[in-house]
Short mmCIF file of C-alpha atoms in Angstrom, two decimals:
data_model
loop_
_atom_site.label_atom_id
_atom_site.label_comp_id
_atom_site.label_asym_id
_atom_site.label_seq_id
_atom_site.Cartn_x
_atom_site.Cartn_y
_atom_site.Cartn_z
CA MET Q 1 -4.15 2.45 19.94
CA ALA Q 2 -7.07 2.27 22.66
CA ALA Q 3 -5.33 4.93 24.82
CA VAL Q 4 -5.59 7.49 22.05
CA ALA Q 5 -8.90 6.54 21.52
CA ALA Q 6 -9.79 7.19 25.27
CA LEU Q 7 -7.59 10.08 25.26
CA THR Q 8 -9.69 12.05 22.44
CA PRO Q 9 -12.44 12.83 23.93
CA ALA Q 10 -10.74 14.34 26.70
CA LEU Q 11 -9.32 16.82 24.15
CA ARG Q 12 -12.55 17.18 22.65
CA CYS Q 13 -13.71 18.24 26.13
CA SER Q 14 -10.77 20.80 26.39
CA LEU Q 15 -11.64 22.33 23.34
CA GLY Q 16 -15.03 23.83 24.92
CA ARG Q 17 -17.39 21.24 23.38
CA ARG Q 18 -20.58 20.70 24.99
CA HIS Q 19 -20.40 17.19 26.37
CA GLY Q 20 -22.15 14.95 24.39
CA ALA Q 21 -21.93 17.06 21.23
CA LEU Q 22 -19.03 15.24 19.38
CA SER Q 23 -17.68 13.06 21.59
CA ALA Q 24 -17.60 10.30 19.56
CA PRO Q 25 -15.10 9.88 16.88
CA ALA Q 26 -15.97 11.03 13.68
CA GLY Q 27 -16.97 7.78 11.32
CA ARG Q 28 -18.21 6.01 14.18
CA CYS Q 29 -22.02 5.26 14.09
CA GLY Q 30 -22.89 8.03 15.88
CA ARG Q 31 -22.77 11.14 13.24
CA ARG Q 32 -25.73 12.70 11.43
CA PRO Q 33 -26.71 16.12 11.08
CA PHE Q 34 -29.07 18.22 12.91
CA PRO Q 35 -29.26 16.05 16.19
CA ALA Q 36 -32.28 17.31 18.09
CA ASP Q 37 -30.05 17.78 21.04
CA GLY Q 38 -27.09 18.87 20.40
CA ALA Q 39 -25.50 15.32 20.36
CA SER Q 40 -23.69 14.02 17.39
CA LEU Q 41 -24.75 10.39 18.15
CA ARG Q 42 -26.92 9.02 15.30
CA PRO Q 43 -30.40 7.25 16.54
CA CYS Q 44 -29.43 3.94 14.83
CA SER Q 45 -32.04 1.35 14.90
CA THR Q 46 -31.02 -0.09 18.23
CA ARG Q 47 -28.85 2.60 19.42
CA ALA Q 48 -31.73 4.78 20.93
CA ALA Q 49 -29.79 4.57 24.04
CA LEU Q 50 -26.96 6.56 22.79
CA ASN Q 51 -28.44 9.78 22.11
CA GLY Q 52 -27.63 12.85 23.71
CA ILE Q 53 -25.19 11.01 26.53
CA ASN Q 54 -22.00 12.15 27.65
CA LYS Q 55 -20.34 9.10 25.65
CA ALA Q 56 -16.44 9.67 27.44
CA VAL Q 57 -18.32 9.37 31.02
CA VAL Q 58 -20.48 6.77 30.24
CA ASP Q 59 -17.83 4.77 28.53
CA ARG Q 60 -15.75 4.85 31.52
CA ILE Q 61 -18.01 3.88 34.04
CA ILE Q 62 -19.46 0.87 32.08
CA ARG Q 63 -15.97 -0.50 31.26
CA VAL Q 64 -14.84 0.08 34.92
CA ASP Q 65 -17.97 -1.45 36.24
CA HIS Q 66 -17.73 -4.63 33.40
CA ALA Q 67 -13.75 -5.18 34.74
CA GLY Q 68 -15.17 -4.76 38.42
CA GLU Q 69 -17.78 -7.54 38.09
CA PHE Q 70 -15.75 -9.94 35.94
CA GLY Q 71 -13.02 -9.47 38.40
CA ALA Q 72 -15.42 -10.29 41.48
CA ASN Q 73 -16.55 -13.39 39.64
CA ARG Q 74 -13.36 -15.02 39.38
CA ILE Q 75 -12.65 -14.01 42.89
CA TYR Q 76 -15.44 -16.02 44.06
CA ALA Q 77 -14.25 -18.61 41.50
CA GLY Q 78 -11.19 -18.65 43.39
CA GLN Q 79 -12.65 -18.92 46.77
CA MET Q 80 -14.98 -21.97 45.27
CA ALA Q 81 -11.87 -23.72 43.99
CA VAL Q 82 -10.38 -23.96 47.56
CA LEU Q 83 -13.43 -23.69 49.79
CA GLY Q 84 -16.21 -25.38 47.42
CA ARG Q 85 -16.39 -28.56 49.41
CA SER Q 86 -16.21 -26.91 52.86
CA ALA Q 87 -19.18 -25.49 55.26
CA ALA Q 88 -18.71 -22.08 53.44
CA GLY Q 89 -18.74 -23.59 50.15
CA PRO Q 90 -22.71 -23.03 49.37
CA LEU Q 91 -23.07 -19.59 50.44
CA ILE Q 92 -19.97 -18.75 48.13
CA GLN Q 93 -22.04 -20.13 45.45
CA GLN Q 94 -24.71 -17.91 46.36
CA MET Q 95 -23.02 -14.88 46.07
CA TRP Q 96 -20.90 -15.92 43.01
CA ASN Q 97 -24.32 -16.63 41.33
CA GLN Q 98 -25.31 -12.69 41.90
CA GLU Q 99 -22.10 -11.65 40.83
CA LYS Q 100 -22.69 -13.66 37.61
CA GLU Q 101 -26.38 -11.92 37.34
CA HIS Q 102 -24.34 -8.80 37.54
CA LEU Q 103 -21.81 -9.49 34.90
CA LYS Q 104 -24.05 -10.43 32.53
CA LYS Q 105 -26.29 -7.31 32.78
CA PHE Q 106 -23.03 -5.22 32.22
CA ASN Q 107 -22.06 -7.36 29.18
CA GLU Q 108 -25.25 -6.44 27.96
CA LEU Q 109 -25.00 -2.93 28.71
CA MET Q 110 -21.60 -2.79 27.10
CA ILE Q 111 -22.79 -4.08 23.74
CA ALA Q 112 -25.83 -1.52 23.83
CA TYR Q 113 -23.47 1.22 24.49
CA ARG Q 114 -20.53 0.11 22.56
CA VAL Q 115 -18.00 0.27 25.37
CA ARG Q 116 -14.71 -1.01 24.68
CA PRO Q 117 -13.67 -3.30 27.36
CA THR Q 118 -10.58 -2.78 29.39
CA VAL Q 119 -7.35 -4.65 27.58
CA LEU Q 120 -6.47 -5.68 31.17
CA LEU Q 121 -9.07 -8.27 31.65
CA PRO Q 122 -6.92 -11.20 30.88
CA PHE Q 123 -4.60 -9.93 33.81
CA TRP Q 124 -7.88 -9.18 36.18
CA ASN Q 125 -8.82 -12.76 34.86
CA VAL Q 126 -5.85 -14.11 36.78
CA ALA Q 127 -5.28 -11.52 39.57
CA GLY Q 128 -9.19 -12.25 40.69
CA PHE Q 129 -8.64 -15.95 40.86
CA VAL Q 130 -5.27 -15.80 42.83
CA LEU Q 131 -6.70 -13.29 45.31
CA GLY Q 132 -9.78 -15.26 45.74
CA ALA Q 133 -7.99 -18.54 46.04
CA GLY Q 134 -4.98 -16.91 48.36
CA SER Q 135 -7.28 -15.77 50.91
CA SER Q 136 -9.36 -18.77 50.90
CA LEU Q 137 -6.28 -20.59 52.18
CA LEU Q 138 -6.26 -18.48 54.98
CA GLY Q 139 -9.36 -19.99 55.59
CA LYS Q 140 -13.17 -19.54 55.66
CA LYS Q 141 -12.38 -16.39 57.74
CA GLY Q 142 -9.67 -15.47 55.21
CA ALA Q 143 -12.35 -15.49 52.36
CA MET Q 144 -15.07 -13.63 54.42
CA ALA Q 145 -12.46 -10.73 54.75
CA CYS Q 146 -11.46 -10.75 51.26
CA THR Q 147 -15.15 -10.36 50.66
CA VAL Q 148 -15.80 -7.74 52.90
CA ALA Q 149 -12.63 -5.59 51.62
CA VAL Q 150 -13.69 -5.78 47.82
CA GLU Q 151 -17.17 -5.37 48.37
CA GLU Q 152 -16.97 -2.09 50.44
CA SER Q 153 -14.21 -1.16 47.70
CA ILE Q 154 -16.85 -1.82 45.05
CA SER Q 155 -20.10 -0.35 46.88
CA ASP Q 156 -18.05 3.01 47.45
CA HIS Q 157 -16.82 3.06 44.14
CA TYR Q 158 -20.73 2.28 42.69
CA ASN Q 159 -21.94 5.07 45.21
CA ASN Q 160 -19.38 7.63 43.67
CA GLN Q 161 -20.72 6.73 39.73
CA ILE Q 162 -24.10 7.08 41.01
CA ARG Q 163 -23.22 10.59 42.30
CA THR Q 164 -21.43 11.49 39.09
CA LEU Q 165 -24.35 10.62 36.86
CA MET Q 166 -26.90 12.56 39.52
CA GLU Q 167 -24.93 15.25 38.86
CA GLU Q 168 -24.68 14.93 35.10
CA ASP Q 169 -28.56 14.50 34.44
CA PRO Q 170 -30.51 11.83 36.37
CA GLU Q 171 -33.35 11.84 33.94
CA LYS Q 172 -31.26 10.89 31.22
CA TYR Q 173 -29.26 8.27 33.14
CA LYS Q 174 -32.16 6.89 34.72
CA GLU Q 175 -31.95 3.08 33.80
CA LEU Q 176 -28.12 3.00 34.10
CA MET Q 177 -28.39 4.60 37.51
CA GLN Q 178 -30.83 1.83 38.04
CA ILE Q 179 -29.16 -0.79 37.35
CA ILE Q 180 -25.69 0.42 39.08
CA LYS Q 181 -28.31 1.26 42.18
CA GLN Q 182 -29.19 -2.65 42.43
CA CYS Q 183 -25.78 -3.74 42.09
CA ARG Q 184 -24.26 -1.41 44.66
CA ASP Q 185 -27.21 -3.11 46.96
CA ASP Q 186 -26.16 -6.39 46.27
CA GLU Q 187 -22.42 -5.59 47.18
CA LEU Q 188 -23.31 -4.18 50.29
CA GLU Q 189 -25.43 -7.47 51.17
CA HIS Q 190 -22.27 -9.53 50.35
CA HIS Q 191 -20.33 -7.23 52.67
CA ASP Q 192 -22.85 -7.82 55.36
CA ILE Q 193 -22.97 -11.48 54.87
CA GLY Q 194 -19.00 -11.42 55.03
CA LEU Q 195 -19.00 -9.52 58.33
CA GLU Q 196 -21.59 -11.74 59.55
CA HIS Q 197 -19.45 -14.50 58.91
CA ASP Q 198 -16.23 -13.88 61.09
CA ALA Q 199 -14.54 -11.80 58.46
CA GLU Q 200 -13.16 -9.66 61.32
CA ARG Q 201 -11.44 -12.66 62.93
CA ALA Q 202 -9.43 -13.18 60.04
CA PRO Q 203 -5.86 -13.58 60.61
CA ALA Q 204 -3.72 -10.13 59.92
CA TYR Q 205 -7.66 -8.76 58.97
CA SER Q 206 -6.72 -5.07 58.92
CA VAL Q 207 -3.26 -5.51 57.14
CA LEU Q 208 -5.21 -7.93 54.44
CA LYS Q 209 -8.30 -5.61 54.21
CA THR Q 210 -5.83 -2.40 53.50
CA VAL Q 211 -3.74 -4.20 50.90
CA ILE Q 212 -6.75 -5.32 49.31
CA GLN Q 213 -8.65 -2.35 49.00
CA LEU Q 214 -5.26 -0.57 47.45
CA GLY Q 215 -5.45 -3.21 45.03
CA CYS Q 216 -9.08 -2.59 43.98
CA LYS Q 217 -8.40 1.20 44.17
CA ALA Q 218 -5.32 0.67 41.60
CA ALA Q 219 -7.86 -1.75 39.62
CA ILE Q 220 -10.63 0.82 39.33
CA TYR Q 221 -8.15 3.43 38.07
CA LEU Q 222 -6.39 1.61 35.60
CA SER Q 223 -9.60 -0.19 34.08
CA GLU Q 224 -11.29 3.44 33.64
CA ARG Q 225 -8.59 4.50 31.50
CA ILE Q 226 -6.76 1.22 29.96
CA MET N 1 -33.49 28.02 -7.23
CA ALA N 2 -31.97 30.42 -4.64
CA ALA N 3 -33.34 28.65 -1.68
CA ALA N 4 -32.55 25.33 -3.37
CA ALA N 5 -28.92 26.21 -3.58
CA ALA N 6 -28.58 27.67 -0.20
CA GLY N 7 -30.51 24.72 1.05
CA SER N 8 -28.12 22.26 -0.56
CA LEU N 9 -25.26 24.50 0.56
CA ARG N 10 -26.52 24.48 3.87
CA ARG N 11 -27.02 20.59 3.80
CA ALA N 12 -23.62 20.30 2.78
CA GLY N 13 -22.02 22.60 5.18
CA TRP N 14 -23.79 20.65 8.11
CA ARG N 15 -22.36 17.48 6.32
CA LEU N 16 -19.02 18.40 6.79
CA TRP N 17 -19.02 20.24 10.20
CA ARG N 18 -20.54 16.61 11.49
CA GLY N 19 -17.61 14.86 9.54
CA ARG N 20 -15.15 17.81 11.26
CA ALA N 21 -16.05 16.09 14.65
CA GLY N 22 -12.95 13.76 14.21
CA LEU N 23 -11.01 16.84 13.68
CA ARG N 24 -11.68 18.78 16.71
CA CYS N 25 -8.01 18.37 17.85
CA GLN N 26 -6.41 19.37 14.82
CA LEU N 27 -7.05 23.23 14.82
CA TYR N 28 -3.72 24.54 14.77
CA ALA N 29 -3.07 27.92 16.12
CA PRO N 30 -7.24 28.18 15.98
CA GLN N 31 -6.26 31.94 17.17
CA GLN N 32 -4.86 32.93 13.96
CA GLY N 33 -7.20 30.92 11.95
CA LEU N 34 -10.08 32.78 13.43
CA HIS N 35 -8.36 36.25 12.12
CA ALA N 36 -7.74 35.18 8.97
CA SER N 37 -11.23 33.80 8.55
CA ALA N 38 -12.76 36.97 10.11
CA ALA N 39 -10.77 39.00 7.61
CA LEU N 40 -12.37 36.46 4.76
CA ARG N 41 -15.97 36.66 5.85
CA ARG N 42 -15.58 40.47 5.62
CA ALA N 43 -14.45 40.13 1.92
CA SER N 44 -16.71 37.50 1.15
CA GLU N 45 -19.82 39.30 2.33
CA GLU N 46 -18.83 42.13 0.44
CA GLN N 47 -18.67 40.02 -2.44
CA ARG N 48 -21.79 38.39 -1.82
CA LYS N 49 -23.72 41.51 -2.39
CA ASP N 50 -26.45 40.02 -4.69
CA PRO N 51 -29.92 40.48 -2.49
CA PRO N 52 -31.69 37.83 -3.27
CA PRO N 53 -29.39 34.73 -2.28
CA SER N 54 -27.81 36.38 0.82
CA PRO N 55 -31.22 37.20 2.63
CA SER N 56 -32.75 33.80 2.26
CA THR N 57 -29.28 32.36 3.11
CA GLN N 58 -29.50 34.29 5.98
CA GLN N 59 -33.07 33.30 6.86
CA GLN N 60 -32.33 29.88 6.35
CA TYR N 61 -29.23 29.92 8.47
CA ASP N 62 -31.05 31.08 11.64
CA PRO N 63 -33.13 28.30 12.33
CA GLN N 64 -30.22 25.91 11.90
CA GLN N 65 -28.44 28.13 14.47
CA THR N 66 -30.81 27.65 17.16
CA ASP N 67 -30.87 23.89 16.81
CA PRO N 68 -27.30 23.03 17.78
CA HIS N 69 -27.23 26.44 19.81
CA PRO N 70 -25.15 24.73 22.67
CA GLU N 71 -22.20 24.08 19.92
CA GLN N 72 -22.53 27.24 18.45
CA GLU N 73 -22.01 29.32 21.52
CA ALA N 74 -18.92 27.68 22.06
CA TRP N 75 -17.54 29.25 19.10
CA ASN N 76 -18.98 32.48 18.53
CA PRO N 77 -17.68 33.86 21.54
CA GLN N 78 -14.75 33.01 20.12
CA SER N 79 -15.04 34.37 16.85
CA SER N 80 -16.40 37.59 17.64
CA TYR N 81 -13.37 38.76 19.57
CA THR N 82 -11.57 38.71 16.24
CA GLY N 83 -13.82 41.96 15.53
CA GLN N 84 -16.95 40.81 13.90
CA GLY N 85 -18.99 41.50 16.66
CA GLY N 86 -21.57 39.31 18.73
CA GLN N 87 -24.89 41.18 16.28
CA GLN N 88 -23.63 38.75 13.26
CA SER N 89 -23.63 35.97 14.92
CA GLU N 90 -27.23 34.65 13.80
CA ASP N 91 -26.51 34.81 10.27
CA TYR N 92 -23.02 34.00 10.93
CA GLU N 93 -21.64 30.44 9.43
CA SER N 94 -19.13 28.96 11.83
CA GLU N 95 -15.66 28.93 11.59
CA GLU N 96 -16.03 25.17 11.27
CA GLN N 97 -18.63 25.29 8.56
CA LEU N 98 -16.56 27.61 6.50
CA GLN N 99 -13.44 25.24 6.83
CA HIS N 100 -15.74 22.49 5.90
CA ARG N 101 -17.08 23.90 2.95
CA ILE N 102 -13.45 25.01 1.77
CA LEU N 103 -11.80 21.56 2.08
CA THR N 104 -14.57 20.03 0.21
CA ALA N 105 -14.34 22.32 -2.55
CA ALA N 106 -10.44 21.92 -2.47
CA LEU N 107 -11.19 17.77 -2.87
CA GLU N 108 -12.04 17.96 -6.56
CA PHE N 109 -8.39 19.95 -7.37
CA VAL N 110 -6.28 16.90 -5.23
CA PRO N 111 -5.86 14.75 -8.68
CA GLU N 112 -4.21 18.05 -10.14
CA HIS N 113 -2.13 19.78 -7.10
CA GLY N 114 -1.82 16.91 -4.73
CA TRP N 115 -2.65 17.27 -0.99
CA THR N 116 -1.45 20.33 -0.73
CA ALA N 117 -2.39 24.33 0.27
CA GLU N 118 -2.78 24.67 -3.57
CA ALA N 119 -5.23 22.50 -3.55
CA ILE N 120 -7.06 24.25 -0.54
CA ALA N 121 -6.47 27.62 -2.15
CA GLU N 122 -8.18 26.54 -5.20
CA GLY N 123 -11.01 25.10 -3.44
CA ALA N 124 -11.34 28.67 -1.74
CA LYS N 125 -11.56 30.61 -4.47
CA THR N 126 -14.40 28.46 -6.37
CA LEU N 127 -16.12 29.34 -3.20
CA GLY N 128 -15.46 33.09 -3.92
CA LEU N 129 -12.77 33.42 -1.29
CA SER N 130 -9.52 34.52 -1.54
CA ALA N 131 -6.73 32.11 -2.18
CA ALA N 132 -5.23 33.63 1.26
CA ALA N 133 -8.13 30.99 2.92
CA ALA N 134 -5.49 28.43 2.32
CA GLY N 135 -3.92 30.25 5.48
CA MET N 136 -6.48 28.91 7.81
CA PHE N 137 -4.94 25.45 7.56
CA HIS N 138 -1.77 23.66 8.18
CA SER N 139 0.77 24.24 5.21
CA ASP N 140 1.36 20.30 4.78
CA GLY N 141 -2.48 19.92 3.80
CA SER N 142 -3.11 17.55 6.85
CA GLU N 143 -6.55 18.82 7.40
CA LEU N 144 -7.50 18.50 3.86
CA ILE N 145 -6.69 14.72 3.92
CA LEU N 146 -8.15 13.98 7.58
CA HIS N 147 -11.19 16.11 6.39
CA PHE N 148 -11.26 13.76 3.44
CA VAL N 149 -10.55 10.50 5.72
CA SER N 150 -13.47 11.47 7.82
CA GLN N 151 -15.55 12.25 5.14
CA CYS N 152 -15.24 8.77 4.01
CA ASN N 153 -15.79 7.39 7.37
CA SER N 154 -18.83 8.75 7.57
CA LYS N 155 -20.29 7.80 3.69
CA LEU N 156 -19.15 4.10 5.11
CA SER N 157 -21.14 4.53 8.14
CA ASP N 158 -24.04 5.37 6.54
CA LEU N 159 -23.77 2.68 3.77
CA LEU N 160 -23.46 0.36 6.48
CA GLU N 161 -26.50 1.60 8.42
CA GLU N 162 -28.40 1.34 5.25
CA GLU N 163 -27.27 -2.07 4.97
CA GLN N 164 -28.65 -2.82 8.24
CA LYS N 165 -31.69 -1.10 7.99
CA GLN N 166 -32.61 -3.35 4.70
CA VAL N 167 -31.62 -6.35 6.53
CA GLN N 168 -33.70 -5.38 9.50
CA LEU N 169 -36.87 -4.78 6.96
CA GLY N 170 -36.08 -8.07 5.67
CA GLU N 171 -35.22 -6.73 2.03
CA ALA N 172 -31.98 -8.16 2.31
CA GLU N 173 -30.33 -11.16 3.53
CA LYS N 174 -28.12 -11.00 6.23
CA LYS N 175 -24.26 -11.81 5.05
CA PRO N 176 -21.95 -13.92 6.45
CA THR N 177 -19.10 -12.03 8.19
CA ASP N 178 -16.41 -12.64 5.67
CA GLN N 179 -18.33 -11.60 2.96
CA PHE N 180 -19.56 -8.29 5.13
CA LEU N 181 -15.75 -7.66 6.10
CA ARG N 182 -14.94 -7.71 2.42
CA ASP N 183 -17.67 -5.66 1.30
CA ALA N 184 -17.13 -3.12 3.71
CA VAL N 185 -13.60 -2.71 3.29
CA GLU N 186 -14.05 -2.71 -0.48
CA ALA N 187 -17.04 -0.15 -0.44
CA ARG N 188 -14.47 2.20 1.89
CA LEU N 189 -11.35 1.40 -0.27
CA ARG N 190 -13.24 2.37 -3.48
CA MET N 191 -13.87 5.93 -2.09
CA VAL N 192 -9.99 6.29 -2.52
CA ILE N 193 -10.02 5.31 -5.97
CA PRO N 194 -10.29 8.97 -7.69
CA TYR N 195 -7.55 10.26 -5.79
CA ILE N 196 -5.41 6.85 -5.97
CA GLU N 197 -2.47 8.85 -7.60
CA LYS N 198 -1.95 11.46 -5.01
CA TRP N 199 -2.95 8.92 -2.08
CA PRO N 200 0.75 7.26 -1.28
CA GLN N 201 1.38 11.10 -0.78
CA ALA N 202 -1.71 11.37 1.89
CA VAL N 203 -0.62 8.29 3.65
CA SER N 204 3.20 9.55 4.37
CA ILE N 205 1.20 12.79 5.62
CA LEU N 206 -1.03 11.00 7.96
CA LEU N 207 1.84 8.85 9.03
CA LEU N 208 3.52 12.28 10.44
CA PRO N 209 3.97 12.35 14.19
CA HIS N 210 1.25 15.50 14.62
CA ASN N 211 -0.85 13.69 12.73
CA ILE N 212 -0.79 10.17 14.04
CA PRO N 213 -3.15 10.51 16.76
CA SER N 214 -6.02 11.85 14.83
CA SER N 215 -5.50 9.58 11.87
CA LEU N 216 -5.30 6.72 14.08
CA ASN N 217 -8.19 7.88 15.86
CA LEU N 218 -10.08 7.79 12.42
CA LEU N 219 -8.97 4.39 11.73
CA THR N 220 -9.71 2.75 14.66
CA SER N 221 -13.25 4.34 14.85
CA MET N 222 -13.68 3.22 11.19
CA ILE N 223 -13.08 -0.47 12.20
CA ASP N 224 -15.01 -0.14 15.04
CA ASP N 225 -17.95 0.64 12.70
CA ILE N 226 -17.28 -2.06 10.57
CA TRP N 227 -17.32 -4.60 13.34
CA HIS N 228 -20.03 -3.06 14.81
CA HIS N 229 -22.26 -3.33 11.96
CA ALA N 230 -21.01 -6.90 11.30
CA GLY N 231 -22.53 -8.30 14.59
CA ASP N 232 -19.65 -7.93 16.53
CA GLN N 233 -20.75 -8.34 20.10
CA SER N 234 -17.43 -9.84 22.20
CA THR N 235 -16.97 -8.45 25.79
CA ASP N 236 -13.56 -9.76 26.24
CA ILE N 237 -10.00 -9.63 24.48
CA ASN N 238 -11.55 -10.81 21.20
CA TRP N 239 -12.79 -7.27 20.76
CA TYR N 240 -9.24 -6.49 20.39
CA THR N 241 -7.97 -9.04 18.35
CA ARG N 242 -10.64 -8.83 15.86
CA ARG N 243 -10.17 -5.29 15.22
CA ALA N 244 -6.15 -5.93 15.22
CA VAL N 245 -6.92 -8.08 12.68
CA LEU N 246 -9.07 -6.13 10.39
CA THR N 247 -7.02 -3.11 11.04
CA GLY N 248 -3.99 -5.21 9.40
CA ILE N 249 -6.45 -6.59 6.87
CA TYR N 250 -7.71 -2.68 6.05
CA ASN N 251 -3.79 -1.78 5.69
CA THR N 252 -2.27 -4.13 3.74
CA THR N 253 -5.17 -4.00 1.25
CA GLU N 254 -4.56 -0.20 1.01
CA LEU N 255 -1.11 -0.80 0.33
CA VAL N 256 -1.55 -3.31 -2.52
CA MET N 257 -4.17 -0.98 -3.89
CA MET N 258 -1.42 1.96 -4.17
CA GLN N 259 0.31 0.03 -6.61
CA ASP N 260 -1.99 -2.20 -8.41
CA THR N 261 -2.76 -1.80 -12.19
CA SER N 262 -5.03 -4.28 -12.85
CA PRO N 263 -8.40 -3.43 -14.45
CA ASP N 264 -10.86 -1.95 -11.66
CA PHE N 265 -8.01 -3.15 -9.09
CA GLU N 266 -9.04 -6.99 -9.55
CA ASP N 267 -5.89 -8.19 -7.97
CA THR N 268 -6.59 -6.00 -4.61
CA TRP N 269 -9.98 -7.35 -4.28
CA ARG N 270 -8.81 -10.58 -4.64
CA PHE N 271 -6.02 -10.00 -2.25
CA LEU N 272 -8.58 -8.56 0.11
CA GLU N 273 -10.55 -12.18 -0.33
CA ASN N 274 -7.61 -13.90 0.41
CA ARG N 275 -6.72 -12.11 3.70
CA VAL N 276 -10.30 -12.22 5.28
CA ALA N 277 -10.10 -15.89 4.41
CA ASP N 278 -7.14 -16.10 6.20
CA ALA N 279 -8.44 -14.37 9.00
CA MET N 280 -11.29 -16.43 9.42
CA ASN N 281 -9.08 -19.60 9.44
CA MET N 282 -7.05 -18.31 11.85
CA SER N 283 -9.81 -17.81 14.15
CA SER N 284 -11.50 -21.26 13.62
CA ALA N 285 -8.06 -22.84 13.98
CA ALA N 286 -7.37 -21.04 17.45
CA GLN N 287 -10.98 -22.59 18.46
CA GLN N 288 -10.07 -25.97 17.12
CA VAL N 289 -6.71 -26.18 19.33
CA GLN N 290 -8.65 -24.86 22.27
CA SER N 291 -11.18 -27.65 22.19
CA THR N 292 -8.57 -30.08 21.37
CA GLY N 293 -6.41 -28.85 24.16
CA LYS N 294 -9.32 -29.33 26.56
CA ALA N 295 -10.51 -32.62 24.85
CA LEU N 296 -6.74 -33.68 25.72
CA ALA N 297 -6.87 -32.65 29.00
CA GLN N 298 -10.15 -34.81 30.09
CA GLY N 299 -8.61 -37.69 28.19
CA LEU N 300 -5.27 -37.20 30.31
CA MET N 301 -7.39 -37.01 33.64
CA GLY N 302 -9.25 -39.91 32.88
CA ALA N 303 -6.29 -41.86 31.68
CA ALA N 304 -4.37 -41.07 35.28
CA VAL N 305 -7.69 -42.04 37.25
CA THR N 306 -7.90 -45.37 35.19
CA ILE N 307 -4.50 -46.14 36.03
CA THR N 308 -4.67 -45.21 39.66
CA ASN N 309 -7.54 -47.36 40.09
CA LEU N 310 -5.84 -50.29 38.08
CA THR N 311 -2.80 -50.13 40.26
CA GLY N 312 -4.81 -49.83 43.57
CA LEU N 313 -2.79 -46.51 44.49
CA ASN N 314 -6.08 -45.10 44.98
CA GLN N 315 -6.76 -47.80 47.75
CA ARG N 316 -6.09 -46.66 51.57
CA ARG N 317 -4.40 -49.85 53.37
#
């Protein structure tokens, strides 16, 4: 059901429709005769955000970012569960708090743009916690290595999204790009903190990093679509 | 008067075109459709020889064409290679608009002919087109049904928007969730009442494999619309469970309505009320189970700590 709803925007695009024009299915708050800018999205009372945007692209972006921040939250929760009372505790707690802020922001965006959350959220819930806790069992360096791997993946991903939005229309998506840029900067900061705290000296660092980044890529691919 | 008639025709055409959004993927054999419609347009333009209406219609279509110009451009090139020529693109009504008009006109013949090509042919005839216009559409009447469903969904959306506006302006009270859901589903189902005799046929056609993607799409967007206006702001798995529950309620109520013989479908609305109440109970029961579980876990932890303290197991000797 959700997959079909996600497919239809692609189908519509393939029929040569201008993006944004009729990318919302009929019946959704989003249709009105004479849209000024060719978009079919209705200026609902609080839906000024929905006018004239490429719903399919923004949908994906917000859905995957929301899933990502949710997963990051769970990873830090897992790390805290194991290392909470150790010396690295306060550091991890601080990074966790920043992720909580990100998640809150994406929750708001999700509601504002009426985006469907990914159906895999319960899975990311468990997987994130297990990853965080598992990497922390290798010690503080393991936790830092996990942080470095994940944050590198995520910053690349955010950069791709910023590029996509720039290509679409920098003006229209200014606010969204701003938020993504800020999150990307925070994630890069976490990445650097991880490196500072001996992530590279973790056992089997390169293997760990590769495996985690592959997992992140798969998670991103799936969350965008499902 | 001609201007008013043309104006209302234009509005109707645009509205239908909008509602057509959900049917984009349903244009079977668009090529043959375009040929057929091109032939019809030539025929209809010859018929519409009356000077007063046509220039004013054409003039009024002009400004309209420039508005959603990007979308028109996507279509006009395609229609032009059926031989109409690009010169006429300005006063040319698009393929979609024409189909909308025909399908809307066809709806009044549905109670008599059912959801079939005959109804579409009759509808085309009332617009002064030849009955061959029905050839533009699939022979099983799917487009007519999808068009109708999409129209109902837009009407429902408008209704919910209106209500939301009134609540925001303070002119109306905000309804509790179960009341809101009941009213929304009832309003939507009431739109089917004029066609209730032939509705089972429509439902079965919508379940045909080639129609399932679009009918599912229309259904999910309608349910999402209702929840959105009910104030749902969930961003987790609740998003899915709420919509699934409401879809279940809607579908079962629709089925009940189809074989309800009570005056003004009272039994159906009572059934709907009970189902919505069940759903509310279920969700509050789920919440209670969760909080009981948490309290229980805490209680057990407390008991375990007490016991270790009492038996001295927590002391290191």
